[in-house]
Structure formats: structure tokens, C-alpha cells
Amino acid sequence: MAELWKLKSMRILLLMAMFGSFNGYAILTWSPAFFIRLHGLTAAELAPRIGVATATGLFLGNIMAGRISDVLGARDLRWYMRVSGFGSILAVPFLFVFLFSNNVYAALAGLGATQLLLTTFMPPLFTISLTLAPVRLRATTSMMMGMALYVVGLSFGPLIIGMLNDWLTPAEGITAVRHSLLIVAATLTLCGLLSLLANRWIVADAQAATATRQMT
């Protein structure tokens, strides 16, 4: 792990994984409460609608990100992180549609588009991290990224939104969940900027990794 930590781009990728999963789990956990409280849907009414919006967005987002980044990344490795970065940043306007539209179907469409774009960080993240890692450390690299995604993101994403919700509820009532989720706009932007920042070192780190493999 200390050897992986020496790679500047790997440090950025770990941070990117934390913020990216924070976004995903925060929205995934709290979007049902959002629609029930602010759009007046029952659980039975909401389940099929939010299931289609979320599953479609996540499914298509991963497929599109993987395909687009592979095609463009064949020309320039940095396109992997550009796909990730631009996807996260472009998700922000759709997040506002999801949070502030008064029409339930527009809000569901905004949710689906947000999920599609925010998940674009996943395929590039694993592709680049395993490209940079020495062969003998690829399983360790996957473990590190998995911990960043599932331990940090899953633990703190829903928790922080819940704490903000509790803090805002006395003053804002049911709209507290909307303003609690606004923090995701900041973390989406941060995830996107981290993705683009990683490109400062990715090419050099990838060349060093290739040279090390050839030597061994």
C-alpha cells in the first residue's frame, strides 16, 4: 500500500472514489424519502418509478462510460479521466432538476440523468488504477478502491445527509431533505475536478508502470 501511495495519481484516484461513492450512496439512500415527503407519493407508487429511473441511469451510465472512455482512451490515456470528470460535473444541472422540479416525472427524469452521469467515474477509476498498479499489487489496488467506494462512501454519504436533514428539519420541515441533498452538488463538482486533476500525473505514472513491467 505504501508503494501504491507513492503514485500521485493513485492518491487522487482514491479521493475521487470516496467522493464519487459519497454522491451515489447519498442519492440512492435519500431519494425515496425525498419523493415521499415532497411529491406526496406512497411507497407503492414510488417503488416502480424510482426503480426504473435509478436502475436505468446506473446501467446506461456504466456502459456508456466504459465504451466511450475505451474508444477515446485508445488515443490518449487521459480521456479516461476526462470522461469521469466531465460526467460528474455535467450531473450537477440534472441534480437541480431532480431537487427543484415541481413535476414528479421531471424530477424522476432528473434523478435518472443524475445517476447516469455521476456513475461515469466508476469504469475509468478501476481501469486507470489497475493500469497504474504493478501486476503483483493489482488485487491490493482493487481492495483499496473497494474500501474507498463501499466503506467510506456507503458509511458517510447517507450519514452526512441524514445529519444535515436532522439539523435543518426544525427550521425547514419536509423541505430539509431537499437542502440536505444540495451538498451533493459540491461533491459532484469536487469529484469531477479531482478526475481532471489526476491527468497531471497519469501519463508519467503509466509510463513508469510500463517500464517496470518490461524490466521484470
PDB file of C-alpha atoms in Angstrom:
ATOM      1  CA  MET A   1       0.000   0.000   0.000  1.00  0.00           C
ATOM      2  CA  ALA A   2       2.906   2.337   0.708  1.00  0.00           C
ATOM      3  CA  GLU A   3       4.252   1.606  -2.766  1.00  0.00           C
ATOM      4  CA  LEU A   4       0.909   2.498  -4.350  1.00  0.00           C
ATOM      5  CA  TRP A   5       0.699   5.655  -2.257  1.00  0.00           C
ATOM      6  CA  LYS A   6       3.902   6.915  -3.898  1.00  0.00           C
ATOM      7  CA  LEU A   7       1.979   7.365  -7.166  1.00  0.00           C
ATOM      8  CA  LYS A   8       0.468  10.855  -7.110  1.00  0.00           C
ATOM      9  CA  SER A   9      -2.317   9.895  -9.474  1.00  0.00           C
ATOM     10  CA  MET A  10      -3.249   6.932  -7.240  1.00  0.00           C
ATOM     11  CA  ARG A  11      -3.807   9.272  -4.296  1.00  0.00           C
ATOM     12  CA  ILE A  12      -6.126  11.391  -6.423  1.00  0.00           C
ATOM     13  CA  LEU A  13      -7.974   8.293  -7.605  1.00  0.00           C
ATOM     14  CA  LEU A  14      -8.603   7.225  -4.007  1.00  0.00           C
ATOM     15  CA  LEU A  15     -10.076  10.620  -3.153  1.00  0.00           C
ATOM     16  CA  MET A  16     -12.131  10.507  -6.330  1.00  0.00           C
ATOM     17  CA  ALA A  17     -13.509   7.100  -5.333  1.00  0.00           C
ATOM     18  CA  MET A  18     -14.522   8.438  -1.909  1.00  0.00           C
ATOM     19  CA  PHE A  19     -16.366  11.473  -3.227  1.00  0.00           C
ATOM     20  CA  GLY A  20     -17.866   9.604  -6.176  1.00  0.00           C
ATOM     21  CA  SER A  21     -19.344   6.890  -3.980  1.00  0.00           C
ATOM     22  CA  PHE A  22     -20.471   9.522  -1.453  1.00  0.00           C
ATOM     23  CA  ASN A  23     -22.609  11.028  -4.218  1.00  0.00           C
ATOM     24  CA  GLY A  24     -24.051   7.744  -5.358  1.00  0.00           C
ATOM     25  CA  TYR A  25     -24.976   6.353  -1.959  1.00  0.00           C
ATOM     26  CA  ALA A  26     -26.298   9.675  -0.659  1.00  0.00           C
ATOM     27  CA  ILE A  27     -28.764   9.974  -3.536  1.00  0.00           C
ATOM     28  CA  LEU A  28     -29.600   6.273  -3.623  1.00  0.00           C
ATOM     29  CA  THR A  29     -30.435   6.256   0.093  1.00  0.00           C
ATOM     30  CA  TRP A  30     -32.321   9.531   0.382  1.00  0.00           C
ATOM     31  CA  SER A  31     -34.148   9.886  -2.952  1.00  0.00           C
ATOM     32  CA  PRO A  32     -37.083   7.686  -1.789  1.00  0.00           C
ATOM     33  CA  ALA A  33     -37.649   9.897   1.273  1.00  0.00           C
ATOM     34  CA  PHE A  34     -37.378  12.944  -0.995  1.00  0.00           C
ATOM     35  CA  PHE A  35     -40.200  11.791  -3.294  1.00  0.00           C
ATOM     36  CA  ILE A  36     -42.418  10.614  -0.458  1.00  0.00           C
ATOM     37  CA  ARG A  37     -42.066  13.865   1.502  1.00  0.00           C
ATOM     38  CA  LEU A  38     -42.024  16.468  -1.265  1.00  0.00           C
ATOM     39  CA  HIS A  39     -44.073  14.838  -4.027  1.00  0.00           C
ATOM     40  CA  GLY A  40     -46.543  13.012  -1.827  1.00  0.00           C
ATOM     41  CA  LEU A  41     -46.029   9.578  -3.357  1.00  0.00           C
ATOM     42  CA  THR A  42     -46.776   6.454  -1.405  1.00  0.00           C
ATOM     43  CA  ALA A  43     -44.157   3.725  -1.179  1.00  0.00           C
ATOM     44  CA  ALA A  44     -46.200   1.561  -3.550  1.00  0.00           C
ATOM     45  CA  GLU A  45     -46.477   4.369  -6.109  1.00  0.00           C
ATOM     46  CA  LEU A  46     -42.827   5.297  -5.814  1.00  0.00           C
ATOM     47  CA  ALA A  47     -41.164   1.881  -5.978  1.00  0.00           C
ATOM     48  CA  PRO A  48     -41.579   1.090  -9.711  1.00  0.00           C
ATOM     49  CA  ARG A  49     -40.957   4.679 -10.797  1.00  0.00           C
ATOM     50  CA  ILE A  50     -37.788   5.262  -8.801  1.00  0.00           C
ATOM     51  CA  GLY A  51     -36.592   1.733  -9.574  1.00  0.00           C
ATOM     52  CA  VAL A  52     -36.764   2.348 -13.319  1.00  0.00           C
ATOM     53  CA  ALA A  53     -35.162   5.807 -13.087  1.00  0.00           C
ATOM     54  CA  THR A  54     -32.298   4.671 -10.861  1.00  0.00           C
ATOM     55  CA  ALA A  55     -31.564   1.295 -12.442  1.00  0.00           C
ATOM     56  CA  THR A  56     -31.720   2.665 -15.991  1.00  0.00           C
ATOM     57  CA  GLY A  57     -29.436   5.559 -15.145  1.00  0.00           C
ATOM     58  CA  LEU A  58     -26.833   3.423 -13.393  1.00  0.00           C
ATOM     59  CA  PHE A  59     -26.917   0.680 -16.035  1.00  0.00           C
ATOM     60  CA  LEU A  60     -26.590   3.010 -19.020  1.00  0.00           C
ATOM     61  CA  GLY A  61     -24.078   5.249 -17.256  1.00  0.00           C
ATOM     62  CA  ASN A  62     -21.643   2.407 -16.634  1.00  0.00           C
ATOM     63  CA  ILE A  63     -21.987   1.012 -20.146  1.00  0.00           C
ATOM     64  CA  MET A  64     -21.618   4.406 -21.826  1.00  0.00           C
ATOM     65  CA  ALA A  65     -18.683   5.483 -19.662  1.00  0.00           C
ATOM     66  CA  GLY A  66     -16.864   2.222 -20.261  1.00  0.00           C
ATOM     67  CA  ARG A  67     -17.368   2.287 -24.024  1.00  0.00           C
ATOM     68  CA  ILE A  68     -16.665   5.990 -24.552  1.00  0.00           C
ATOM     69  CA  SER A  69     -13.566   6.013 -22.360  1.00  0.00           C
ATOM     70  CA  ASP A  70     -12.187   2.887 -24.105  1.00  0.00           C
ATOM     71  CA  VAL A  71     -12.653   4.431 -27.558  1.00  0.00           C
ATOM     72  CA  LEU A  72     -11.177   7.818 -26.649  1.00  0.00           C
ATOM     73  CA  GLY A  73      -8.606   6.391 -24.238  1.00  0.00           C
ATOM     74  CA  ALA A  74      -7.047   4.354 -27.051  1.00  0.00           C
ATOM     75  CA  ARG A  75      -5.818   7.681 -28.459  1.00  0.00           C
ATOM     76  CA  ASP A  76      -4.904   9.334 -25.193  1.00  0.00           C
ATOM     77  CA  LEU A  77      -4.985   7.681 -21.757  1.00  0.00           C
ATOM     78  CA  ARG A  78      -6.107  10.941 -20.190  1.00  0.00           C
ATOM     79  CA  TRP A  79      -9.531  10.610 -21.813  1.00  0.00           C
ATOM     80  CA  TYR A  80     -10.484   8.066 -19.162  1.00  0.00           C
ATOM     81  CA  MET A  81     -10.302  10.752 -16.517  1.00  0.00           C
ATOM     82  CA  ARG A  82     -11.889  13.343 -18.785  1.00  0.00           C
ATOM     83  CA  VAL A  83     -14.943  11.118 -19.241  1.00  0.00           C
ATOM     84  CA  SER A  84     -15.101  10.687 -15.482  1.00  0.00           C
ATOM     85  CA  GLY A  85     -14.589  14.383 -14.762  1.00  0.00           C
ATOM     86  CA  PHE A  86     -16.981  15.774 -17.349  1.00  0.00           C
ATOM     87  CA  GLY A  87     -19.629  13.220 -16.373  1.00  0.00           C
ATOM     88  CA  SER A  88     -19.556  14.236 -12.708  1.00  0.00           C
ATOM     89  CA  ILE A  89     -19.660  17.954 -13.489  1.00  0.00           C
ATOM     90  CA  LEU A  90     -22.448  17.582 -16.082  1.00  0.00           C
ATOM     91  CA  ALA A  91     -24.537  15.721 -13.484  1.00  0.00           C
ATOM     92  CA  VAL A  92     -24.911  18.913 -11.407  1.00  0.00           C
ATOM     93  CA  PRO A  93     -27.599  20.643 -13.562  1.00  0.00           C
ATOM     94  CA  PHE A  94     -29.668  17.450 -13.614  1.00  0.00           C
ATOM     95  CA  LEU A  95     -29.331  17.207  -9.831  1.00  0.00           C
ATOM     96  CA  PHE A  96     -31.017  20.614  -9.599  1.00  0.00           C
ATOM     97  CA  VAL A  97     -33.821  19.400 -11.888  1.00  0.00           C
ATOM     98  CA  PHE A  98     -34.291  16.407  -9.600  1.00  0.00           C
ATOM     99  CA  LEU A  99     -34.301  18.513  -6.437  1.00  0.00           C
ATOM    100  CA  PHE A 100     -36.301  21.575  -7.525  1.00  0.00           C
ATOM    101  CA  SER A 101     -38.775  20.466 -10.204  1.00  0.00           C
ATOM    102  CA  ASN A 102     -42.395  20.559  -9.060  1.00  0.00           C
ATOM    103  CA  ASN A 103     -43.362  17.917 -11.609  1.00  0.00           C
ATOM    104  CA  VAL A 104     -42.764  14.421 -10.284  1.00  0.00           C
ATOM    105  CA  TYR A 105     -41.927  12.985 -13.698  1.00  0.00           C
ATOM    106  CA  ALA A 106     -39.433  15.757 -14.447  1.00  0.00           C
ATOM    107  CA  ALA A 107     -37.876  15.111 -11.029  1.00  0.00           C
ATOM    108  CA  LEU A 108     -37.641  11.378 -11.800  1.00  0.00           C
ATOM    109  CA  ALA A 109     -36.062  12.142 -15.178  1.00  0.00           C
ATOM    110  CA  GLY A 110     -33.600  14.448 -13.423  1.00  0.00           C
ATOM    111  CA  LEU A 111     -32.800  11.671 -10.950  1.00  0.00           C
ATOM    112  CA  GLY A 112     -32.193   9.171 -13.762  1.00  0.00           C
ATOM    113  CA  ALA A 113     -29.926  11.590 -15.645  1.00  0.00           C
ATOM    114  CA  THR A 114     -28.046  12.415 -12.451  1.00  0.00           C
ATOM    115  CA  GLN A 115     -27.450   8.732 -11.723  1.00  0.00           C
ATOM    116  CA  LEU A 116     -26.358   8.122 -15.327  1.00  0.00           C
ATOM    117  CA  LEU A 117     -23.752  10.885 -15.247  1.00  0.00           C
ATOM    118  CA  LEU A 118     -22.474  10.522 -11.676  1.00  0.00           C
ATOM    119  CA  THR A 119     -21.699   6.824 -12.186  1.00  0.00           C
ATOM    120  CA  THR A 120     -19.409   7.570 -15.152  1.00  0.00           C
ATOM    121  CA  PHE A 121     -16.487   7.782 -12.741  1.00  0.00           C
ATOM    122  CA  MET A 122     -16.581   4.048 -11.985  1.00  0.00           C
ATOM    123  CA  PRO A 123     -15.252   2.360 -15.166  1.00  0.00           C
ATOM    124  CA  PRO A 124     -12.378   4.862 -15.625  1.00  0.00           C
ATOM    125  CA  LEU A 125     -11.494   4.615 -11.934  1.00  0.00           C
ATOM    126  CA  PHE A 126     -10.886   0.864 -11.993  1.00  0.00           C
ATOM    127  CA  THR A 127      -9.336   0.897 -15.463  1.00  0.00           C
ATOM    128  CA  ILE A 128      -6.728   3.522 -14.615  1.00  0.00           C
ATOM    129  CA  SER A 129      -5.988   2.300 -11.085  1.00  0.00           C
ATOM    130  CA  LEU A 130      -5.286  -1.236 -12.343  1.00  0.00           C
ATOM    131  CA  THR A 131      -3.294   0.127 -15.280  1.00  0.00           C
ATOM    132  CA  LEU A 132      -1.013   2.039 -12.920  1.00  0.00           C
ATOM    133  CA  ALA A 133      -0.659  -0.709 -10.320  1.00  0.00           C
ATOM    134  CA  PRO A 134       2.176  -3.230 -10.525  1.00  0.00           C
ATOM    135  CA  VAL A 135       0.897  -6.674 -11.524  1.00  0.00           C
ATOM    136  CA  ARG A 136       1.688  -8.108  -8.094  1.00  0.00           C
ATOM    137  CA  LEU A 137      -0.366  -5.344  -6.425  1.00  0.00           C
ATOM    138  CA  ARG A 138      -3.498  -5.355  -8.565  1.00  0.00           C
ATOM    139  CA  ALA A 139      -5.602  -7.250  -6.030  1.00  0.00           C
ATOM    140  CA  THR A 140      -4.421  -4.851  -3.306  1.00  0.00           C
ATOM    141  CA  THR A 141      -5.312  -1.928  -5.553  1.00  0.00           C
ATOM    142  CA  SER A 142      -8.814  -3.313  -6.108  1.00  0.00           C
ATOM    143  CA  MET A 143      -9.173  -3.743  -2.352  1.00  0.00           C
ATOM    144  CA  MET A 144      -8.128  -0.139  -1.704  1.00  0.00           C
ATOM    145  CA  MET A 145     -10.564   1.215  -4.267  1.00  0.00           C
ATOM    146  CA  GLY A 146     -13.295  -1.031  -2.916  1.00  0.00           C
ATOM    147  CA  MET A 147     -12.736   0.255   0.609  1.00  0.00           C
ATOM    148  CA  ALA A 148     -12.845   3.855  -0.629  1.00  0.00           C
ATOM    149  CA  LEU A 149     -16.058   3.175  -2.534  1.00  0.00           C
ATOM    150  CA  TYR A 150     -18.009   0.999  -0.165  1.00  0.00           C
ATOM    151  CA  VAL A 151     -16.637   1.684   3.300  1.00  0.00           C
ATOM    152  CA  VAL A 152     -16.136   5.443   3.027  1.00  0.00           C
ATOM    153  CA  GLY A 153     -18.897   6.259   0.531  1.00  0.00           C
ATOM    154  CA  LEU A 154     -21.537   3.933   1.931  1.00  0.00           C
ATOM    155  CA  SER A 155     -20.742   4.875   5.525  1.00  0.00           C
ATOM    156  CA  PHE A 156     -20.564   8.642   5.216  1.00  0.00           C
ATOM    157  CA  GLY A 157     -22.811   9.505   2.258  1.00  0.00           C
ATOM    158  CA  PRO A 158     -26.161   8.567   3.823  1.00  0.00           C
ATOM    159  CA  LEU A 159     -24.937   9.526   7.323  1.00  0.00           C
ATOM    160  CA  ILE A 160     -23.967  13.109   6.481  1.00  0.00           C
ATOM    161  CA  ILE A 161     -27.170  13.727   4.525  1.00  0.00           C
ATOM    162  CA  GLY A 162     -29.143  12.359   7.480  1.00  0.00           C
ATOM    163  CA  MET A 163     -27.304  14.592   9.951  1.00  0.00           C
ATOM    164  CA  LEU A 164     -27.929  17.652   7.764  1.00  0.00           C
ATOM    165  CA  ASN A 165     -31.562  16.640   7.462  1.00  0.00           C
ATOM    166  CA  ASP A 166     -31.954  16.421  11.236  1.00  0.00           C
ATOM    167  CA  TRP A 167     -30.224  19.762  11.698  1.00  0.00           C
ATOM    168  CA  LEU A 168     -32.384  21.572   9.103  1.00  0.00           C
ATOM    169  CA  THR A 169     -35.749  19.960   9.902  1.00  0.00           C
ATOM    170  CA  PRO A 170     -36.722  22.218  12.853  1.00  0.00           C
ATOM    171  CA  ALA A 171     -36.445  25.286  10.612  1.00  0.00           C
ATOM    172  CA  GLU A 172     -37.445  23.869   7.218  1.00  0.00           C
ATOM    173  CA  GLY A 173     -39.722  20.911   7.875  1.00  0.00           C
ATOM    174  CA  ILE A 174     -40.116  18.469   4.977  1.00  0.00           C
ATOM    175  CA  THR A 175     -38.002  20.613   2.627  1.00  0.00           C
ATOM    176  CA  ALA A 176     -34.930  19.853   4.759  1.00  0.00           C
ATOM    177  CA  VAL A 177     -34.275  16.722   2.703  1.00  0.00           C
ATOM    178  CA  ARG A 178     -34.020  18.846  -0.464  1.00  0.00           C
ATOM    179  CA  HIS A 179     -31.489  21.243   1.008  1.00  0.00           C
ATOM    180  CA  SER A 180     -29.563  18.395   2.659  1.00  0.00           C
ATOM    181  CA  LEU A 181     -29.060  16.780  -0.741  1.00  0.00           C
ATOM    182  CA  LEU A 182     -27.693  20.028  -2.157  1.00  0.00           C
ATOM    183  CA  ILE A 183     -24.306  19.106  -0.696  1.00  0.00           C
ATOM    184  CA  VAL A 184     -24.088  16.527  -3.489  1.00  0.00           C
ATOM    185  CA  ALA A 185     -23.720  19.383  -5.996  1.00  0.00           C
ATOM    186  CA  ALA A 186     -20.466  20.332  -4.283  1.00  0.00           C
ATOM    187  CA  THR A 187     -19.162  16.777  -4.003  1.00  0.00           C
ATOM    188  CA  LEU A 188     -20.058  16.033  -7.637  1.00  0.00           C
ATOM    189  CA  THR A 189     -18.060  19.067  -8.717  1.00  0.00           C
ATOM    190  CA  LEU A 190     -15.181  18.046  -6.477  1.00  0.00           C
ATOM    191  CA  CYS A 191     -15.192  14.506  -7.882  1.00  0.00           C
ATOM    192  CA  GLY A 192     -15.091  15.925 -11.404  1.00  0.00           C
ATOM    193  CA  LEU A 193     -12.236  18.293 -10.630  1.00  0.00           C
ATOM    194  CA  LEU A 194     -10.236  15.518  -8.960  1.00  0.00           C
ATOM    195  CA  SER A 195     -10.684  13.362 -12.048  1.00  0.00           C
ATOM    196  CA  LEU A 196      -9.299  16.105 -14.270  1.00  0.00           C
ATOM    197  CA  LEU A 197      -6.505  16.871 -11.807  1.00  0.00           C
ATOM    198  CA  ALA A 198      -5.339  13.253 -11.934  1.00  0.00           C
ATOM    199  CA  ASN A 199      -4.394  13.777 -15.582  1.00  0.00           C
ATOM    200  CA  ARG A 200      -1.391  15.821 -14.482  1.00  0.00           C
ATOM    201  CA  TRP A 201       0.387  12.622 -13.433  1.00  0.00           C
ATOM    202  CA  ILE A 202      -1.395   9.725 -15.134  1.00  0.00           C
ATOM    203  CA  VAL A 203       0.713   9.584 -18.303  1.00  0.00           C
ATOM    204  CA  ALA A 204       4.020   9.710 -16.414  1.00  0.00           C
ATOM    205  CA  ASP A 205       2.830   7.147 -13.853  1.00  0.00           C
ATOM    206  CA  ALA A 206       1.569   4.845 -16.627  1.00  0.00           C
ATOM    207  CA  GLN A 207       4.885   5.084 -18.478  1.00  0.00           C
ATOM    208  CA  ALA A 208       6.761   4.282 -15.272  1.00  0.00           C
ATOM    209  CA  ALA A 209       4.477   1.298 -14.638  1.00  0.00           C
ATOM    210  CA  THR A 210       5.041   0.006 -18.186  1.00  0.00           C
ATOM    211  CA  ALA A 211       8.808   0.377 -17.839  1.00  0.00           C
ATOM    212  CA  THR A 212       8.755  -1.546 -14.543  1.00  0.00           C
ATOM    213  CA  ARG A 213       6.797  -4.422 -16.111  1.00  0.00           C
ATOM    214  CA  GLN A 214       9.214  -4.646 -19.017  1.00  0.00           C
ATOM    215  CA  MET A 215      12.154  -4.807 -16.627  1.00  0.00           C
ATOM    216  CA  THR A 216      10.593  -7.642 -14.673  1.00  0.00           C
TER     217      THR A 216
END
